[in-house]
Each structure stands twice: as C-alpha cells, then as structure tokens.
C-alpha cells in the first residue's frame, strides 16, 4: 500500500499493469495494487455514489454486508478464498487469502459484477442505503474537536485518503491520543495485509502529519477491536527532534502557526 501515497513524499511510482475484460457488454479493467493479495476492479461506471465519494470495507464476518452492499455480499459468497471487499465510488478492490490463486477467484468476481450491473438501479439502491445512515464520518470536523484533531482530519481527508484510495485501499481515523501524540488509524481494502503498509504509515502518513502538525508523535494501525495490528504498529519517534521543537513551538508548548496558517501551508482550501 505504498505507491500512490509515496508520491506525497517522492516523485517515483512503480507502474502497475491494467488488464481489461469485456463481459456481456460490461467492460471491466483490473489493476494490480501494491498488495499482491488485492486486485482493483474498475467497471467504468459508478459503483457506490455518496456525497463525499467515501467507500467502505466488508469482510466475511460482517453480517451487515447484504444490507450495505449486495455486490460486496455476492463477491464474498463467490469464493471461500476471498477475505475482504472494498467498495469504492467507481471501483471494487478484492482481497484474497494466501490459500488460493487469482485464477481461482477472478472469474467469480467478474460474474458477480456482471450480474450486479445488469440491474440499472443497482447503484441507486446503494445510494439510498447511504442516505439512511448518519452522515458523520471519521473525518467530519465536530464542534468539540481541538485544532490539532481538526487539522489531522483535514489532512487525512484532503491529502492522504485520495492517494490511498487510488491504490484500492482506505484509511480511517480512529482517534488522536493527546497525552501521547499518537494518531490511531484503521487500514482497509488493499492496505490490509499489504507488505508495504508499515512503510506507508512511516513514509507517507506519519511524515506528512508530523510535517504540518508537530503535536503528532506517531501513527499506529489498529484493527476493528482497537488492538494494534502487525503492519509496523506504532512508529517510534523517540527522536522527536529538539531542533524541530524549537522552531515550531513556543516556550509554552503551543505551535507558532495558527490553524488557518497550517491549512494554507498544507495546501488545503479554507472553508467558507
């Protein structure tokens, strides 16, 4: 889960092949992701329409899969070798287990998508389900959020999440622990089990957050239960440099830049 997000700190990107498949007038492309266990399927049409283009991740144990997305539920039922499905605005990322090869599951995914899009109202149905849910996401800025939390949410939503989603994954903010400065996030889609996830957290997410928000000391990936997962865990930042602290902090520990100045420095437009 490195390539797109790494462009936030580097200009190199590994080219990944795109394979096209035409099935019953539905033209579906598959694109490799940085995670060899995940493939991104692009049907060339909307998959899940929401106001903010935010998708969601479904695993076999998720009993709400059918209600949230008939397509995701169908794909999960198509093979025991599928461990997760991420439904994006215009793509689907499928993650397989180590026990199967892509040749064993790819055809079933194509058939599920073909059947799904044979219904002209398929996308609208999923859109209606979204409208029935509370429209507060992990990056919605709340009235009681501190400036630090608000800035973390802005950076995740505007700068980090789009890069992660381009590779078929997603990143959700769980919490910011003010006492320790640790940002806890949950990885989804192709990020789950990706060999480069720890590098993504360190070189992409953590570096960007620390660059604009000196209060952040580390980024930690957690699972649904809030337990640290094995993708590098909390990134050690014992050398939170005194030079950086002296430049970016006043004697009382407060950052020199205002919230608006931080947003401007990060290239994030100010709201009305």
CSV table of C-alpha atoms in Angstrom, one decimal:
chain,number,residue,atom,x,y,z
A,1,UNK,CA,0.0,0.0,0.0
A,2,UNK,CA,2.8,2.3,-0.9
A,3,UNK,CA,2.9,3.5,-4.5
A,4,UNK,CA,0.3,6.3,-4.7
A,5,UNK,CA,0.8,7.6,-1.2
A,6,UNK,CA,4.6,7.6,-1.6
A,7,UNK,CA,4.1,10.4,-4.2
A,8,UNK,CA,3.3,12.7,-1.3
A,9,UNK,CA,7.0,12.5,-0.4
A,10,UNK,CA,8.6,11.2,-3.6
A,11,UNK,CA,8.2,11.5,-7.3
A,12,UNK,CA,8.7,7.9,-8.2
A,13,UNK,CA,5.9,5.4,-8.8
A,14,UNK,CA,6.1,1.8,-9.9
A,15,UNK,CA,3.9,1.2,-13.0
A,16,UNK,CA,1.3,-1.5,-12.4
A,17,UNK,CA,-0.4,-3.3,-15.3
A,18,UNK,CA,-4.0,-2.9,-16.2
A,19,UNK,CA,-5.9,-5.8,-17.7
A,20,UNK,CA,-9.2,-5.3,-19.5
A,21,UNK,CA,-12.1,-7.7,-19.7
A,22,UNK,CA,-15.3,-7.3,-21.7
A,23,UNK,CA,-18.1,-9.5,-20.4
A,24,UNK,CA,-21.6,-9.2,-21.8
A,25,UNK,CA,-21.1,-5.6,-22.8
A,26,UNK,CA,-19.6,-4.7,-19.4
A,27,UNK,CA,-16.0,-3.6,-19.9
A,28,UNK,CA,-14.1,-4.3,-16.6
A,29,UNK,CA,-10.5,-3.4,-16.0
A,30,UNK,CA,-8.3,-5.0,-13.4
A,31,UNK,CA,-5.4,-3.1,-11.9
A,32,UNK,CA,-2.7,-4.5,-9.6
A,33,UNK,CA,-2.2,-2.8,-6.3
A,34,UNK,CA,0.9,-2.7,-4.1
A,35,UNK,CA,-0.6,-5.6,-2.2
A,36,UNK,CA,-0.2,-8.8,-4.2
A,37,UNK,CA,-3.2,-10.3,-2.4
A,38,UNK,CA,-5.5,-7.4,-3.7
A,39,UNK,CA,-6.9,-6.6,-7.1
A,40,UNK,CA,-8.7,-3.5,-8.1
A,41,UNK,CA,-11.7,-4.0,-10.4
A,42,UNK,CA,-12.9,-0.9,-12.4
A,43,UNK,CA,-16.2,-1.3,-14.3
A,44,UNK,CA,-16.0,2.1,-15.9
A,45,UNK,CA,-19.2,3.3,-14.1
A,46,UNK,CA,-20.2,4.4,-10.6
A,47,UNK,CA,-20.2,1.6,-8.1
A,48,UNK,CA,-21.2,3.5,-4.9
A,49,UNK,CA,-22.5,7.0,-5.0
A,50,UNK,CA,-22.1,9.2,-1.9
A,51,UNK,CA,-21.7,12.9,-1.3
A,52,UNK,CA,-18.0,12.5,-0.4
A,53,UNK,CA,-17.0,9.5,-2.6
A,54,UNK,CA,-16.2,7.6,0.6
A,55,UNK,CA,-16.3,3.8,0.3
A,56,UNK,CA,-16.3,1.0,2.9
A,57,UNK,CA,-14.7,-2.3,3.6
A,58,UNK,CA,-16.6,-5.6,4.1
A,59,UNK,CA,-15.2,-8.9,5.4
A,60,UNK,CA,-17.0,-12.3,5.5
A,61,UNK,CA,-17.8,-11.9,9.2
A,62,UNK,CA,-19.6,-8.7,8.5
A,63,UNK,CA,-23.3,-9.6,8.9
A,64,UNK,CA,-24.4,-6.3,7.5
A,65,UNK,CA,-22.8,-6.9,4.1
A,66,UNK,CA,-26.0,-7.7,2.3
A,67,UNK,CA,-27.7,-4.5,3.6
A,68,UNK,CA,-24.7,-2.3,2.9
A,69,UNK,CA,-23.9,-3.7,-0.5
A,70,UNK,CA,-25.5,-6.6,-2.4
A,71,UNK,CA,-22.4,-6.5,-4.7
A,72,UNK,CA,-19.9,-7.0,-1.8
A,73,UNK,CA,-22.1,-9.8,-0.4
A,74,UNK,CA,-22.2,-11.5,-3.7
A,75,UNK,CA,-18.5,-11.3,-4.2
A,76,UNK,CA,-17.8,-12.7,-0.7
A,77,UNK,CA,-20.2,-15.6,-1.4
A,78,UNK,CA,-18.5,-16.4,-4.7
A,79,UNK,CA,-15.4,-18.0,-3.1
A,80,UNK,CA,-14.2,-19.0,0.3
A,81,UNK,CA,-10.8,-17.7,-0.8
A,82,UNK,CA,-11.9,-14.0,-0.6
A,83,UNK,CA,-11.0,-12.3,2.7
A,84,UNK,CA,-12.4,-8.8,2.0
A,85,UNK,CA,-14.1,-6.5,-0.4
A,86,UNK,CA,-13.7,-2.7,-0.5
A,87,UNK,CA,-16.5,-0.8,-2.3
A,88,UNK,CA,-15.3,2.5,-3.7
A,89,UNK,CA,-17.0,5.2,-5.7
A,90,UNK,CA,-16.1,3.7,-9.1
A,91,UNK,CA,-14.1,0.6,-8.2
A,92,UNK,CA,-14.1,-2.6,-6.2
A,93,UNK,CA,-11.0,-3.9,-4.5
A,94,UNK,CA,-11.0,-7.7,-3.7
A,95,UNK,CA,-8.5,-9.2,-1.3
A,96,UNK,CA,-7.9,-13.0,-1.4
A,97,UNK,CA,-6.4,-15.4,1.1
A,98,UNK,CA,-3.0,-17.0,0.7
A,99,UNK,CA,-4.5,-20.4,0.1
A,100,UNK,CA,-5.9,-19.5,-3.4
A,101,UNK,CA,-4.6,-18.1,-6.6
A,102,UNK,CA,-6.2,-15.2,-8.6
A,103,UNK,CA,-7.2,-17.6,-11.4
A,104,UNK,CA,-9.4,-19.4,-8.9
A,105,UNK,CA,-11.4,-16.3,-7.8
A,106,UNK,CA,-11.1,-13.7,-10.6
A,107,UNK,CA,-13.8,-15.2,-12.9
A,108,UNK,CA,-16.3,-15.4,-10.0
A,109,UNK,CA,-15.7,-11.7,-9.2
A,110,UNK,CA,-16.3,-10.8,-12.9
A,111,UNK,CA,-19.6,-12.7,-12.9
A,112,UNK,CA,-20.8,-11.0,-9.7
A,113,UNK,CA,-20.1,-7.6,-11.2
A,114,UNK,CA,-21.8,-8.5,-14.4
A,115,UNK,CA,-24.9,-9.7,-12.7
A,116,UNK,CA,-24.9,-6.6,-10.4
A,117,UNK,CA,-24.7,-4.1,-13.2
A,118,UNK,CA,-27.3,-5.8,-15.2
A,119,UNK,CA,-29.7,-4.1,-12.8
A,120,UNK,CA,-29.9,-0.4,-13.9
A,121,UNK,CA,-30.9,0.6,-10.4
A,122,UNK,CA,-28.1,-1.2,-8.6
A,123,UNK,CA,-26.1,2.0,-7.8
A,124,UNK,CA,-29.2,4.0,-6.8
A,125,UNK,CA,-30.1,1.3,-4.3
A,126,UNK,CA,-26.8,1.5,-2.6
A,127,UNK,CA,-27.0,5.3,-2.7
A,128,UNK,CA,-30.4,5.1,-0.8
A,129,UNK,CA,-28.8,2.9,1.8
A,130,UNK,CA,-26.2,5.6,2.4
A,131,UNK,CA,-28.7,8.3,2.8
A,132,UNK,CA,-30.4,6.3,5.6
A,133,UNK,CA,-27.3,6.4,7.7
A,134,UNK,CA,-25.9,9.1,9.8
A,135,UNK,CA,-23.8,11.4,7.6
A,136,UNK,CA,-20.9,11.8,10.1
A,137,UNK,CA,-17.7,10.2,9.0
A,138,UNK,CA,-14.3,9.7,10.7
A,139,UNK,CA,-13.0,12.9,9.3
A,140,UNK,CA,-16.1,15.1,9.9
A,141,UNK,CA,-14.9,18.0,12.0
A,142,UNK,CA,-17.1,18.3,15.1
A,143,UNK,CA,-17.7,21.3,17.3
A,144,UNK,CA,-15.7,19.9,20.2
A,145,UNK,CA,-12.7,18.9,18.1
A,146,UNK,CA,-9.4,20.6,19.1
A,147,UNK,CA,-7.4,22.4,16.4
A,148,UNK,CA,-5.0,19.5,16.3
A,149,UNK,CA,-7.7,16.9,15.7
A,150,UNK,CA,-9.4,19.2,13.1
A,151,UNK,CA,-6.1,19.5,11.2
A,152,UNK,CA,-5.5,15.7,11.4
A,153,UNK,CA,-8.9,15.2,9.9
A,154,UNK,CA,-8.3,17.8,7.1
A,155,UNK,CA,-5.0,16.2,6.1
A,156,UNK,CA,-6.4,12.7,6.1
A,157,UNK,CA,-9.4,13.7,4.0
A,158,UNK,CA,-7.8,16.1,1.5
A,159,UNK,CA,-4.2,14.9,1.1
A,160,UNK,CA,-3.8,11.3,2.3
A,161,UNK,CA,-7.1,9.4,1.7
A,162,UNK,CA,-7.3,10.2,-2.1
A,163,UNK,CA,-3.8,8.7,-2.6
A,164,UNK,CA,-4.6,5.6,-0.6
A,165,UNK,CA,-7.9,5.1,-2.4
A,166,UNK,CA,-6.2,5.3,-5.7
A,167,UNK,CA,-4.5,2.0,-4.9
A,168,UNK,CA,-7.7,0.4,-3.8
A,169,UNK,CA,-7.5,0.9,-0.1
A,170,UNK,CA,-8.7,3.3,2.6
A,171,UNK,CA,-7.6,4.8,5.9
A,172,UNK,CA,-9.9,5.7,8.7
A,173,UNK,CA,-9.1,7.9,11.7
A,174,UNK,CA,-9.9,6.1,15.0
A,175,UNK,CA,-8.6,8.6,17.5
A,176,UNK,CA,-5.9,11.0,18.4
A,177,UNK,CA,-4.4,10.4,21.9
A,178,UNK,CA,-3.5,13.8,23.1
A,179,UNK,CA,-1.5,12.6,26.1
A,180,UNK,CA,1.0,10.7,23.8
A,181,UNK,CA,0.5,12.4,20.5
A,182,UNK,CA,-0.3,9.1,18.8
A,183,UNK,CA,-2.7,9.0,15.8
A,184,UNK,CA,-4.6,5.7,15.6
A,185,UNK,CA,-5.9,4.7,12.2
A,186,UNK,CA,-7.6,1.6,10.7
A,187,UNK,CA,-6.4,0.4,7.2
A,188,UNK,CA,-9.0,-1.1,4.8
A,189,UNK,CA,-9.1,-2.6,1.3
A,190,UNK,CA,-5.8,-3.4,-0.3
A,191,UNK,CA,-4.0,-1.9,2.7
A,192,UNK,CA,-5.0,-4.9,4.8
A,193,UNK,CA,-2.1,-7.3,4.9
A,194,UNK,CA,0.0,-5.3,2.4
A,195,UNK,CA,3.7,-5.9,2.9
A,196,UNK,CA,4.4,-2.2,2.4
A,197,UNK,CA,1.8,-1.0,4.9
A,198,UNK,CA,4.4,-0.2,7.5
A,199,UNK,CA,6.3,1.9,5.0
A,200,UNK,CA,3.1,3.7,4.0
A,201,UNK,CA,2.5,4.6,7.7
A,202,UNK,CA,6.0,5.8,8.2
A,203,UNK,CA,7.0,7.4,4.9
A,204,UNK,CA,3.5,8.7,3.9
A,205,UNK,CA,1.0,9.2,6.7
A,206,UNK,CA,3.3,9.8,9.7
A,207,UNK,CA,5.7,12.0,7.8
A,208,UNK,CA,3.0,14.2,6.4
A,209,UNK,CA,1.1,14.6,9.7
A,210,UNK,CA,4.3,15.4,11.6
A,211,UNK,CA,5.4,17.9,9.0
A,212,UNK,CA,2.3,20.0,9.4
A,213,UNK,CA,1.3,19.0,13.0
A,214,UNK,CA,4.2,18.9,15.4
A,215,UNK,CA,1.9,17.6,18.1
A,216,UNK,CA,1.8,14.2,16.3
A,217,UNK,CA,4.5,11.8,17.6
A,218,UNK,CA,3.5,8.6,15.9
A,219,UNK,CA,0.9,6.8,13.7
A,220,UNK,CA,-0.5,3.4,14.9
A,221,UNK,CA,-2.6,1.0,12.9
A,222,UNK,CA,-5.3,-0.8,14.8
A,223,UNK,CA,-8.0,-3.4,14.0
A,224,UNK,CA,-11.7,-3.2,14.5
A,225,UNK,CA,-11.3,-4.0,18.1
A,226,UNK,CA,-8.8,-1.2,18.7
A,227,UNK,CA,-5.8,-3.6,19.0
A,228,UNK,CA,-2.5,-2.7,17.3
A,229,UNK,CA,-2.1,-4.8,14.1
A,230,UNK,CA,1.1,-6.1,12.6
A,231,UNK,CA,1.9,-3.5,10.0
A,232,UNK,CA,4.6,-1.8,11.9
A,233,UNK,CA,2.4,-0.8,14.8
A,234,UNK,CA,3.3,2.5,16.5
A,235,UNK,CA,6.1,4.1,14.6
A,236,UNK,CA,8.8,5.0,17.1
A,237,UNK,CA,9.6,8.7,17.2
A,238,UNK,CA,11.8,8.8,20.3
A,239,UNK,CA,14.0,11.4,18.5
A,240,UNK,CA,11.2,14.0,18.2
A,241,UNK,CA,14.0,16.5,17.3
A,242,UNK,CA,14.7,19.3,19.7
A,243,UNK,CA,15.6,21.4,16.7
A,244,UNK,CA,12.2,20.9,15.2
A,245,UNK,CA,10.6,21.6,18.5
A,246,UNK,CA,12.5,24.8,19.0
A,247,UNK,CA,11.5,26.0,15.5
A,248,UNK,CA,7.8,25.1,15.7
A,249,UNK,CA,6.9,25.6,19.3
A,250,UNK,CA,6.8,28.4,21.7
A,251,UNK,CA,8.1,28.1,25.2
A,252,UNK,CA,4.6,27.2,26.5
A,253,UNK,CA,4.5,24.3,24.0
A,254,UNK,CA,2.0,25.8,21.6
A,255,UNK,CA,2.7,25.8,17.9
A,256,UNK,CA,3.5,29.1,16.3
A,257,UNK,CA,1.2,28.7,13.3
A,258,UNK,CA,-2.5,29.2,13.6
A,259,UNK,CA,-5.0,26.6,12.4
A,260,UNK,CA,-5.6,28.7,9.2
A,261,UNK,CA,-1.9,29.0,8.6
A,262,UNK,CA,-1.4,25.3,8.9
A,263,UNK,CA,-4.2,24.6,6.4
A,264,UNK,CA,-2.7,27.1,4.0
A,265,UNK,CA,0.8,25.5,4.4
A,266,UNK,CA,-0.7,22.1,3.7
A,267,UNK,CA,-2.4,23.4,0.5
A,268,UNK,CA,-5.9,22.8,2.0
A,269,UNK,CA,-8.5,25.4,0.9
A,270,UNK,CA,-10.2,27.2,3.8
A,271,UNK,CA,-13.9,26.6,4.2
A,272,UNK,CA,-16.5,29.3,3.8
